[in-house]
């Protein structure tokens, strides 16, 4: 599993200076850090490496507004989750959240913040941004303008519309063969279709139709955008755990699964009673 932790290092998506980012890549057996990379390079690395998650303190550090954020999400692999590790419901700082989970970092170092985000996401902390519905929109249309007319205009129009119809039929054949449920609508024109649209009842990653074009027609494939952004917790349900607690000068807590496997462990002099409760609650439901 590969996780990208990201933190803004300088600039701002909405400011005069373009943003630069710190990136920490957490793999199963290795890790690597990159500092002061552009947003363009960050998106390119996400597309090339296709991590399971891109974890951030605040997903809006990626874009100035919703429209720009949606545009960036469309450029990422459909299987990659964008995760905000801090809660949308509770005002928890990254520092406090990391301390609950036994992660120490220098808050003045963007690369260390990026690493903290990656390690929190690896523990199942945070919520994945859901900007798209579990449906996919496909549009087949002409690639060229029909022009102003002329003695060969009708023949040219029939050629273009015929290409659109042929490409639309190819798309529909692929959808039928894949067994996906869909609805379609075509607008007829001289000699074929001016355009055809399909709404597929499946997320983009399950629709194995690529965007592309021929000399006369083109295919656009996109996830359907939600009316409102949603956040889905990485851990939907807390499992039961067994908790060992040592309340001495240095507080020690251990959480075990019911099968006796270690879930997490922490030792600290700075944990208050409320922080102990929240640390335990974040790992499961104690018996």
Coordinates of C-alpha atoms in Angstrom, one line a residue:
X1 CA 0.0 0.0 0.0
X2 CA 1.3 3.4 -1.0
X3 CA 0.1 6.6 0.8
X4 CA 1.0 10.2 -0.1
X5 CA 1.1 12.7 2.8
X6 CA 0.9 16.3 1.5
X7 CA 1.3 19.6 3.2
X8 CA 1.5 23.1 1.7
X9 CA 5.0 24.5 2.1
X10 CA 4.7 28.0 0.6
X11 CA 2.3 30.2 -1.3
X12 CA -1.5 29.6 -1.6
X13 CA -3.9 28.3 -4.2
X14 CA -5.8 31.6 -3.9
X15 CA -2.8 33.9 -3.5
X16 CA -0.5 35.7 -5.8
X17 CA 2.3 33.1 -5.2
X18 CA 1.5 29.7 -6.6
X19 CA 1.5 26.9 -4.0
X20 CA 4.4 24.6 -3.4
X21 CA 4.1 21.4 -1.4
X22 CA 6.0 19.0 0.7
X23 CA 5.3 15.3 -0.1
X24 CA 6.0 12.3 2.0
X25 CA 5.6 8.9 0.3
X26 CA 4.9 6.0 2.7
X27 CA 5.2 2.5 1.2
X28 CA 5.0 -0.8 3.0
X29 CA 8.8 -1.2 3.1
X30 CA 10.2 2.2 2.3
X31 CA 9.5 6.0 2.5
X32 CA 10.7 9.1 0.7
X33 CA 10.3 12.8 1.1
X34 CA 10.1 15.7 -1.4
X35 CA 10.1 19.4 -0.6
X36 CA 8.9 22.4 -2.5
X37 CA 7.3 20.7 -5.4
X38 CA 4.8 22.4 -7.6
X39 CA 1.1 21.4 -7.8
X40 CA 1.6 20.3 -11.4
X41 CA 4.4 18.0 -10.3
X42 CA 2.4 16.7 -7.4
X43 CA -0.6 15.8 -9.6
X44 CA 1.8 14.2 -12.1
X45 CA 3.4 12.0 -9.4
X46 CA 0.0 11.0 -8.1
X47 CA -1.0 10.0 -11.7
X48 CA 2.3 8.0 -12.2
X49 CA 2.4 6.3 -8.8
X50 CA -1.4 5.9 -8.2
X51 CA -1.2 5.7 -4.4
X52 CA -4.1 4.3 -2.5
X53 CA -4.5 7.5 -0.5
X54 CA -3.4 11.2 -0.7
X55 CA -3.7 12.4 2.9
X56 CA -3.8 16.1 4.0
X57 CA -4.6 18.3 6.9
X58 CA -7.1 20.2 4.8
X59 CA -8.0 19.2 1.2
X60 CA -8.7 22.8 0.3
X61 CA -5.0 23.4 0.4
X62 CA -5.1 21.9 -3.1
X63 CA -7.3 24.4 -4.8
X64 CA -8.7 28.0 -4.4
X65 CA -12.4 26.9 -4.8
X66 CA -14.6 24.0 -5.4
X67 CA -14.5 24.2 -9.2
X68 CA -10.7 24.1 -9.2
X69 CA -10.7 21.2 -6.7
X70 CA -13.1 19.2 -8.8
X71 CA -10.8 19.8 -11.8
X72 CA -7.8 18.5 -9.9
X73 CA -9.7 15.4 -8.7
X74 CA -10.7 14.6 -12.2
X75 CA -7.0 14.4 -13.1
X76 CA -6.2 11.9 -10.4
X77 CA -6.6 8.1 -10.7
X78 CA -10.2 7.1 -9.9
X79 CA -8.9 4.5 -7.4
X80 CA -6.9 7.1 -5.3
X81 CA -8.7 8.4 -2.2
X82 CA -8.1 12.0 -1.1
X83 CA -8.2 11.9 2.7
X84 CA -8.6 14.7 5.2
X85 CA -7.1 13.4 8.4
X86 CA -8.6 16.2 10.6
X87 CA -12.3 15.9 11.5
X88 CA -14.9 18.0 9.6
X89 CA -17.3 17.7 12.6
X90 CA -14.8 18.4 15.5
X91 CA -12.2 21.1 15.5
X92 CA -9.1 18.9 16.1
X93 CA -5.7 20.3 15.2
X94 CA -3.2 18.0 13.4
X95 CA -0.9 18.3 16.4
X96 CA -3.5 17.1 18.9
X97 CA -4.7 14.3 16.6
X98 CA -1.2 13.1 16.0
X99 CA -0.5 13.1 19.7
X100 CA -3.5 10.8 20.3
X101 CA -2.0 8.3 17.9
X102 CA 1.5 8.5 19.3
X103 CA 3.0 10.4 16.3
X104 CA 5.4 13.2 17.1
X105 CA 6.4 15.9 14.5
X106 CA 7.7 19.4 14.2
X107 CA 4.8 21.6 13.3
X108 CA 7.1 24.2 11.7
X109 CA 8.4 21.6 9.2
X110 CA 5.9 21.0 6.3
X111 CA 7.6 17.7 5.4
X112 CA 7.1 16.4 8.9
X113 CA 3.5 17.5 8.8
X114 CA 3.1 15.6 5.5
X115 CA 4.6 12.5 7.1
X116 CA 2.2 12.8 10.0
X117 CA -0.7 13.0 7.6
X118 CA 0.5 9.9 5.8
X119 CA 1.0 7.9 9.0
X120 CA -2.4 8.9 10.4
X121 CA -4.1 7.8 7.2
X122 CA -2.3 4.5 7.4
X123 CA -3.9 4.0 10.9
X124 CA -7.3 4.6 9.4
X125 CA -7.7 8.1 10.7
X126 CA -9.6 10.6 8.7
X127 CA -12.3 10.7 6.1
X128 CA -12.1 10.3 2.3
X129 CA -13.5 13.1 0.2
X130 CA -16.4 11.9 -2.0
X131 CA -16.9 14.5 -4.8
X132 CA -18.5 12.2 -7.3
X133 CA -21.5 9.9 -7.5
X134 CA -21.3 6.2 -8.1
X135 CA -22.3 6.9 -11.7
X136 CA -20.3 7.8 -14.8
X137 CA -21.2 10.0 -17.7
X138 CA -20.0 9.3 -21.3
X139 CA -20.5 11.7 -24.2
X140 CA -19.8 10.9 -27.8
X141 CA -19.7 14.0 -30.1
X142 CA -18.2 15.4 -33.2
X143 CA -14.6 16.5 -33.1
X144 CA -14.8 19.0 -36.0
X145 CA -16.9 22.0 -36.8
X146 CA -19.3 21.5 -39.6
X147 CA -18.2 24.7 -41.2
X148 CA -20.2 27.3 -43.1
X149 CA -21.4 25.2 -45.9
X150 CA -20.6 24.7 -49.6
X151 CA -21.3 22.3 -52.4
X152 CA -19.9 19.4 -50.4
X153 CA -21.4 20.4 -47.0
X154 CA -24.1 17.7 -46.9
X155 CA -21.6 15.0 -47.7
X156 CA -19.2 16.3 -45.1
X157 CA -22.0 16.5 -42.5
X158 CA -23.1 12.9 -43.1
X159 CA -19.5 11.8 -42.7
X160 CA -19.1 13.5 -39.4
X161 CA -22.4 12.3 -38.0
X162 CA -21.7 8.8 -39.3
X163 CA -18.5 8.8 -37.3
X164 CA -20.3 9.9 -34.1
X165 CA -22.9 7.2 -34.6
X166 CA -20.2 4.5 -35.2
X167 CA -18.2 5.5 -32.1
X168 CA -21.4 5.6 -30.0
X169 CA -22.3 2.1 -31.1
X170 CA -18.8 0.9 -30.1
X171 CA -19.2 2.4 -26.7
X172 CA -22.6 0.8 -26.2
X173 CA -21.3 -2.6 -27.3
X174 CA -18.5 -2.3 -24.6
X175 CA -21.1 -1.4 -22.0
X176 CA -23.3 -4.4 -22.9
X177 CA -20.4 -6.8 -22.9
X178 CA -19.3 -5.5 -19.5
X179 CA -22.7 -6.2 -18.0
X180 CA -23.1 -2.6 -16.7
X181 CA -26.5 -1.0 -16.3
X182 CA -26.9 2.2 -18.3
X183 CA -29.3 4.6 -19.9
X184 CA -28.6 6.3 -23.2
X185 CA -29.8 9.2 -25.3
X186 CA -28.8 10.1 -28.9
X187 CA -29.6 13.2 -31.0
X188 CA -30.0 12.2 -34.6
X189 CA -28.6 14.3 -37.4
X190 CA -28.0 14.0 -41.1
X191 CA -26.4 10.6 -41.7
X192 CA -26.0 9.6 -38.1
X193 CA -25.8 11.3 -34.6
X194 CA -24.8 14.8 -33.7
X195 CA -24.1 13.4 -30.2
X196 CA -24.9 10.5 -27.9
X197 CA -24.8 10.4 -24.1
X198 CA -24.7 7.4 -21.6
X199 CA -25.2 7.4 -17.9
X200 CA -23.6 4.3 -16.4
X201 CA -24.7 3.0 -13.0
X202 CA -21.1 2.4 -11.8
X203 CA -18.2 4.4 -10.5
X204 CA -15.6 5.6 -13.0
X205 CA -13.0 3.0 -12.0
X206 CA -15.4 0.2 -13.0
X207 CA -16.1 1.7 -16.4
X208 CA -13.3 0.5 -18.6
X209 CA -13.8 2.9 -21.5
X210 CA -11.1 5.4 -22.2
X211 CA -11.4 8.9 -23.4
X212 CA -10.2 9.3 -26.9
X213 CA -11.0 10.5 -30.4
X214 CA -10.8 9.6 -34.1
X215 CA -10.4 12.1 -36.9
X216 CA -14.1 13.1 -36.8
X217 CA -15.5 12.0 -33.4
X218 CA -14.5 12.0 -29.7
X219 CA -15.4 10.3 -26.4
X220 CA -15.5 12.1 -23.0
X221 CA -15.8 10.0 -19.9
X222 CA -16.3 11.6 -16.5
X223 CA -17.6 10.8 -13.0
X224 CA -20.8 12.6 -12.2
X225 CA -20.2 15.4 -9.7
X226 CA -22.2 15.4 -6.4
X227 CA -24.3 18.4 -5.5
X228 CA -22.4 18.7 -2.2
X229 CA -19.0 17.3 -1.2
X230 CA -19.2 14.4 1.2
X231 CA -16.6 12.9 3.6
X232 CA -16.7 9.2 4.4
X233 CA -14.7 7.9 7.5
X234 CA -12.0 5.5 6.6
X235 CA -13.1 3.3 9.5
X236 CA -16.8 2.8 9.3
X237 CA -17.2 0.7 12.5
X238 CA -15.0 0.5 15.6
X239 CA -14.1 -3.0 16.7
X240 CA -14.1 -4.2 20.3
X241 CA -10.7 -3.9 22.0
X242 CA -9.0 -4.9 25.2
X243 CA -7.3 -2.0 26.9
X244 CA -4.3 -2.1 29.3
X245 CA -3.8 1.1 31.3
X246 CA -1.0 2.2 33.5
X247 CA -1.8 5.7 35.1
X248 CA 1.7 6.3 36.7
X249 CA 3.9 9.4 36.3
X250 CA 4.2 8.3 32.7
X251 CA 0.9 7.1 31.4
X252 CA 1.0 3.9 29.3
X253 CA -1.9 2.5 27.3
X254 CA -2.0 -0.6 25.1
X255 CA -4.9 -1.6 22.9
X256 CA -5.3 -5.2 21.8
X257 CA -7.8 -6.9 19.5
X258 CA -10.0 -9.7 20.9
X259 CA -7.6 -12.2 19.3
X260 CA -4.7 -10.7 21.3
X261 CA -3.0 -8.8 18.5
X262 CA -1.5 -5.3 19.3
X263 CA -3.7 -2.5 17.8
X264 CA -1.6 0.4 19.2
X265 CA 0.6 1.5 22.1
X266 CA 1.4 4.8 23.6
X267 CA 3.5 6.1 26.5
X268 CA 3.4 9.8 27.5
X269 CA 3.7 12.2 30.4
X270 CA 1.4 14.8 28.9
X271 CA -1.9 12.9 28.5
X272 CA -5.0 14.3 30.3
X273 CA -8.0 12.2 31.3
X274 CA -10.0 13.4 28.3
X275 CA -7.1 12.7 26.0
X276 CA -6.8 9.2 27.3
X277 CA -10.5 8.6 26.6
X278 CA -10.2 10.0 23.1
X279 CA -7.1 7.9 22.4
X280 CA -8.9 4.8 23.4
X281 CA -12.1 5.7 21.6
X282 CA -10.1 6.3 18.4
X283 CA -8.9 2.7 18.4
X284 CA -12.1 0.8 19.2
X285 CA -14.8 0.1 21.7
X286 CA -13.3 -1.2 24.9
X287 CA -14.9 -4.1 26.6

